[in-house]
PDB file of C-alpha atoms and ligand atoms in Angstrom:
ATOM      1  CA  MET A1324      -8.990   2.320  -2.018  1.00 69.00           C
ATOM      2  CA  ILE A1325      -8.084  -1.212  -3.063  1.00 75.00           C
ATOM      3  CA  VAL A1326      -4.634  -2.497  -3.921  1.00 78.00           C
ATOM      4  CA  PHE A1327      -4.499  -5.168  -6.577  1.00 81.00           C
ATOM      5  CA  ASP A1328      -1.482  -7.286  -7.387  1.00 83.00           C
ATOM      6  CA  LEU A1329      -0.886  -6.880 -11.096  1.00 88.00           C
ATOM      7  CA  GLY A1330       1.405  -8.460 -13.631  1.00 89.00           C
ATOM      8  CA  CYS A1331       2.499  -7.780 -17.186  1.00 91.00           C
ATOM      9  CA  GLU A1332       3.158 -10.102 -20.109  1.00 92.00           C
ATOM     10  CA  ASN A1333       6.838 -10.218 -19.100  1.00 91.00           C
ATOM     11  CA  ASP A1334       5.911 -11.562 -15.684  1.00 87.00           C
ATOM     12  CA  HIS A1335       6.790  -8.404 -13.750  1.00 87.00           C
ATOM     13  CA  ARG A1336       4.887  -8.040 -10.503  1.00 85.00           C
ATOM     14  CA  PHE A1337       3.635  -4.719  -9.184  1.00 84.00           C
ATOM     15  CA  GLU A1338       0.622  -3.089  -7.622  1.00 84.00           C
ATOM     16  CA  GLY A1339      -2.082  -0.723  -8.671  1.00 85.00           C
ATOM     17  CA  TRP A1340      -4.481   1.380  -6.609  1.00 83.00           C
ATOM     18  CA  PHE A1341      -8.150   1.503  -7.496  1.00 83.00           C
ATOM     19  CA  SER A1342     -11.336   2.802  -5.974  1.00 82.00           C
ATOM     20  CA  SER A1343     -13.125  -0.457  -6.883  1.00 83.00           C
ATOM     21  CA  SER A1344     -12.760  -3.525  -9.082  1.00 84.00           C
ATOM     22  CA  GLU A1345     -14.914  -1.721 -11.673  1.00 89.00           C
ATOM     23  CA  ASP A1346     -12.359   1.084 -11.606  1.00 89.00           C
ATOM     24  CA  PHE A1347      -9.626  -1.442 -12.360  1.00 89.00           C
ATOM     25  CA  GLU A1348     -11.633  -2.914 -15.243  1.00 90.00           C
ATOM     26  CA  ARG A1349     -12.277   0.535 -16.666  1.00 91.00           C
ATOM     27  CA  GLN A1350      -8.611   1.537 -16.490  1.00 91.00           C
ATOM     28  CA  GLN A1351      -7.621  -1.759 -18.066  1.00 90.00           C
ATOM     29  CA  ARG A1352     -10.178  -1.343 -20.850  1.00 91.00           C
ATOM     30  CA  GLU A1353      -9.088   2.228 -21.552  1.00 90.00           C
ATOM     31  CA  ASP A1354      -5.442   1.156 -21.600  1.00 89.00           C
ATOM     32  CA  LEU A1355      -4.450   3.423 -18.715  1.00 88.00           C
ATOM     33  CA  LEU A1356      -2.315   0.829 -16.982  1.00 91.00           C
ATOM     34  CA  SER A1357       1.306   0.171 -17.783  1.00 89.00           C
ATOM     35  CA  CYS A1358       4.074  -1.885 -16.250  1.00 89.00           C
ATOM     36  CA  PRO A1359       6.421   0.358 -14.202  1.00 85.00           C
ATOM     37  CA  LEU A1360       9.341  -1.878 -15.158  1.00 87.00           C
ATOM     38  CA  CYS A1361       8.994  -2.415 -18.906  1.00 92.00           C
ATOM     39  CA  GLY A1362       6.114  -0.143 -19.945  1.00 89.00           C
ATOM     40  CA  SER A1363       3.992  -2.996 -21.271  1.00 91.00           C
ATOM     41  CA  HIS A1364       0.256  -2.320 -21.463  1.00 91.00           C
ATOM     42  CA  ALA A1365      -0.673  -6.016 -21.332  1.00 92.00           C
ATOM     43  CA  ILE A1366      -1.628  -5.863 -17.666  1.00 91.00           C
ATOM     44  CA  THR A1367      -3.562  -8.557 -15.866  1.00 90.00           C
ATOM     45  CA  ARG A1368      -4.744  -8.881 -12.308  1.00 88.00           C
ATOM     46  CA  ARG A1369      -3.075 -11.627 -10.317  1.00 79.00           C
ATOM     47  CA  LEU A1370      -5.167 -14.145  -8.505  1.00 65.00           C
ATOM     48  CA  THR A1371      -4.491 -12.863  -5.029  1.00 53.00           C
ATOM     49  CA  ALA A1372      -6.808 -11.374  -2.497  1.00 47.00           C
ATOM     50  CA  ALA A1373      -7.285  -7.653  -2.743  1.00 45.00           C
ATOM     51  CA  ARG A1374      -6.064  -5.557   0.119  1.00 46.00           C
ATOM     52  CA  VAL A1375      -7.839  -2.490   1.328  1.00 46.00           C
ATOM     53  CA  ASN A1376      -5.765   0.189   2.946  1.00 44.00           C
ATOM     54  CA  THR A1377      -8.448   1.590   5.184  1.00 44.00           C
ATOM     55  CA  GLY A1378     -10.709  -0.287   7.495  1.00 41.00           C
ATOM     56  CA  ARG A1379     -10.498  -2.202  10.709  1.00 40.00           C
ATOM     57  CA  ALA A1380      -7.438  -4.159  11.781  1.00 41.00           C
ATOM     58  CA  GLU A1381      -5.494  -3.268   8.685  1.00 40.00           C
ATOM     59  CA  PRO A1382      -2.804  -0.879   9.800  1.00 41.00           C
ATOM     60  CA  PRO A1383      -0.896   0.681   6.919  1.00 44.00           C
ATOM     61  CA  ALA A1384       2.853   0.229   7.010  1.00 43.00           C
ATOM     62  CA  VAL A1385       4.695   3.239   5.750  1.00 43.00           C
ATOM     63  CA  GLN A1386       8.163   3.165   4.376  1.00 38.00           C
ATOM     64  CA  MET A1387      10.388   6.113   3.737  1.00 35.00           C
ATOM     65  CA  THR A1388      11.938   4.936   0.495  1.00 41.00           C
ATOM     66  CA  ARG A1389      10.046   7.080  -1.946  1.00 44.00           C
ATOM     67  CA  GLU A1390      11.995   6.084  -5.073  1.00 44.00           C
ATOM     68  CA  GLN A1391      11.453   2.403  -4.450  1.00 45.00           C
ATOM     69  CA  ALA A1392       7.747   2.780  -3.863  1.00 48.00           C
ATOM     70  CA  ALA A1393       7.134   5.201  -6.709  1.00 49.00           C
ATOM     71  CA  SER A1394       8.241   2.570  -9.209  1.00 51.00           C
ATOM     72  CA  GLN A1395       5.938   0.019  -7.664  1.00 56.00           C
ATOM     73  CA  TYR A1396       2.594   1.301  -8.901  1.00 61.00           C
ATOM     74  CA  ALA A1397       1.078   0.997 -12.322  1.00 60.00           C
ATOM     75  CA  ASN A1398      -1.136   4.028 -12.273  1.00 62.00           C
ATOM     76  CA  PHE A1399      -0.148   6.439  -9.565  1.00 61.00           C
ATOM     77  CA  ASP A1400       1.179   9.825 -10.510  1.00 63.00           C
ATOM     78  CA  ALA A1401       3.039  11.887  -7.946  1.00 65.00           C
ATOM     79  CA  ALA A1402       0.165  14.271  -7.182  1.00 67.00           C
ATOM     80  CA  ARG A1403      -2.328  11.497  -6.514  1.00 69.00           C
ATOM     81  CA  LEU A1404       0.172   9.613  -4.413  1.00 70.00           C
ATOM     82  CA  LEU A1405       0.972  12.677  -2.335  1.00 72.00           C
ATOM     83  CA  LYS A1406      -2.722  13.254  -1.690  1.00 74.00           C
ATOM     84  CA  LEU A1407      -3.229   9.698  -0.500  1.00 73.00           C
ATOM     85  CA  VAL A1408      -0.123   9.765   1.667  1.00 74.00           C
ATOM     86  CA  SER A1409      -1.203  13.063   3.229  1.00 77.00           C
ATOM     87  CA  HIS A1410      -4.591  11.565   4.022  1.00 75.00           C
ATOM     88  CA  ILE A1411      -3.012   8.547   5.682  1.00 76.00           C
ATOM     89  CA  VAL A1412      -0.527  10.645   7.642  1.00 77.00           C
ATOM     90  CA  GLU A1413      -3.379  12.766   8.994  1.00 80.00           C
ATOM     91  CA  ASN A1414      -5.505   9.785   9.949  1.00 78.00           C
ATOM     92  CA  THR A1415      -3.017   7.416  11.516  1.00 81.00           C
ATOM     93  CA  GLU A1416      -0.957   7.322  14.666  1.00 85.00           C
ATOM     94  CA  ASP A1417       2.783   7.463  14.084  1.00 86.00           C
ATOM     95  CA  VAL A1418       4.496   4.660  15.988  1.00 87.00           C
ATOM     96  CA  GLY A1419       7.786   4.947  14.115  1.00 85.00           C
ATOM     97  CA  ARG A1420      10.155   1.997  14.370  1.00 87.00           C
ATOM     98  CA  ALA A1421       7.739   0.239  16.740  1.00 89.00           C
ATOM     99  CA  PHE A1422       5.446  -0.409  13.770  1.00 88.00           C
ATOM    100  CA  PRO A1423       5.947  -4.205  13.420  1.00 89.00           C
ATOM    101  CA  GLU A1424       5.550  -4.731  17.159  1.00 91.00           C
ATOM    102  CA  GLU A1425       2.528  -2.441  17.417  1.00 90.00           C
ATOM    103  CA  ALA A1426       0.862  -3.986  14.352  1.00 88.00           C
ATOM    104  CA  ARG A1427       1.201  -7.419  15.967  1.00 90.00           C
ATOM    105  CA  LYS A1428      -0.245  -6.199  19.264  1.00 91.00           C
ATOM    106  CA  ILE A1429      -3.259  -4.775  17.452  1.00 87.00           C
ATOM    107  CA  HIS A1430      -3.657  -7.940  15.399  1.00 87.00           C
ATOM    108  CA  TYR A1431      -3.596 -10.130  18.502  1.00 89.00           C
ATOM    109  CA  ARG A1432      -5.810  -7.669  20.385  1.00 88.00           C
ATOM    110  CA  GLU A1433      -3.159  -6.773  22.949  1.00 91.00           C
ATOM    111  CA  ALA A1434      -3.434  -3.105  22.045  1.00 87.00           C
ATOM    112  CA  PRO A1435      -6.417  -0.890  21.179  1.00 87.00           C
ATOM    113  CA  GLU A1436      -7.509  -1.286  17.583  1.00 83.00           C
ATOM    114  CA  ARG A1437      -6.529   1.732  15.516  1.00 81.00           C
ATOM    115  CA  GLN A1438      -4.836   2.798  12.320  1.00 81.00           C
ATOM    116  CA  ILE A1439      -1.107   3.176  12.706  1.00 83.00           C
ATOM    117  CA  ARG A1440       1.828   3.998  10.502  1.00 83.00           C
ATOM    118  CA  GLY A1441       5.531   3.644  10.921  1.00 84.00           C
ATOM    119  CA  THR A1442       8.581   2.186   9.339  1.00 82.00           C
ATOM    120  CA  ALA A1443       9.397  -1.440   8.713  1.00 82.00           C
ATOM    121  CA  SER A1444      12.029  -3.250   6.701  1.00 80.00           C
ATOM    122  CA  PRO A1445      10.890  -5.351   3.712  1.00 78.00           C
ATOM    123  CA  GLN A1446      11.699  -8.444   5.802  1.00 84.00           C
ATOM    124  CA  GLU A1447       9.504  -7.201   8.638  1.00 86.00           C
ATOM    125  CA  VAL A1448       6.682  -6.480   6.209  1.00 83.00           C
ATOM    126  CA  ASP A1449       6.966 -10.005   4.789  1.00 85.00           C
ATOM    127  CA  ALA A1450       6.913 -11.487   8.289  1.00 88.00           C
ATOM    128  CA  LEU A1451       3.794  -9.488   9.187  1.00 87.00           C
ATOM    129  CA  ARG A1452       2.029 -10.622   6.020  1.00 84.00           C
ATOM    130  CA  GLU A1453       2.929 -14.235   6.752  1.00 87.00           C
ATOM    131  CA  GLU A1454       1.198 -13.862  10.097  1.00 87.00           C
ATOM    132  CA  GLY A1455      -1.899 -12.658   8.312  1.00 84.00           C
ATOM    133  CA  ILE A1456      -1.430  -9.016   9.271  1.00 82.00           C
ATOM    134  CA  ASP A1457      -2.315  -6.810   6.352  1.00 76.00           C
ATOM    135  CA  VAL A1458       0.088  -3.950   5.757  1.00 79.00           C
ATOM    136  CA  VAL A1459       0.482  -1.492   2.938  1.00 76.00           C
ATOM    137  CA  GLN A1460       3.752   0.117   1.988  1.00 72.00           C
ATOM    138  CA  LEU A1461       3.719   3.751   1.053  1.00 70.00           C
ATOM    139  CA  PRO A1462       6.355   6.337   0.315  1.00 61.00           C
ATOM    140  CA  VAL A1463       6.201   9.310   2.652  1.00 58.00           C
ATOM    141  CA  PRO A1464       7.987  12.529   1.784  1.00 55.00           C
ATOM    142  CA  PRO A1465      10.213  13.543   4.728  1.00 53.00           C
ATOM    143  CA  HIS A1466       8.269  16.750   5.449  1.00 57.00           C
ATOM    144  CA  LEU A1467       5.087  14.708   5.996  1.00 57.00           C
ATOM    145  CA  GLY A1468       6.757  11.897   7.887  1.00 49.00           C
ATOM    146  CA  ASP A1469       8.244  14.304  10.401  1.00 49.00           C
ATOM    147  CA  LYS A1470       5.003  16.133  10.995  1.00 47.00           C
ATOM    148  CA  PRO A1471       4.395  16.533  14.729  1.00 49.00           C
ATOM    149  CA  HIS A1472       1.071  15.615  16.301  1.00 49.00           C
TER     150      HIS A1472
HETATM  151 ZN1   ZN B1810       6.736  -5.511 -17.357  1.00 77.05          ZN
END
């Protein structure tokens, strides 16, 4: 999965999830993308680096605010989102509120490299990104977030 930063003709910023850049181009061509804020279909990709939510040294950050996150994506219906979130929950270590600290340790190789999830405030996420630590924000339904390991 790749996350692209997208924008509409009214300069709204949001994200879309794609399996590849070809997938983005196809969805754009077939008019499947729309702005979550104004509904515009004039969607363009912003000139920022793509982020991939799986892979080495890219721990996903998970936030609990489902409503906020649900309005953030151009092309993610609830069922698809739930599937992705379930996959991430099953394949990451839950570090809870220690997420920003743990993500830094992994980034600076002070902790074993692994995929983690947890909670972080928007400010903490911004700070991590400024340090070059790639994080992805996802909504997690409470029943998945509380799942014991
Ligand atoms: Zn818009």
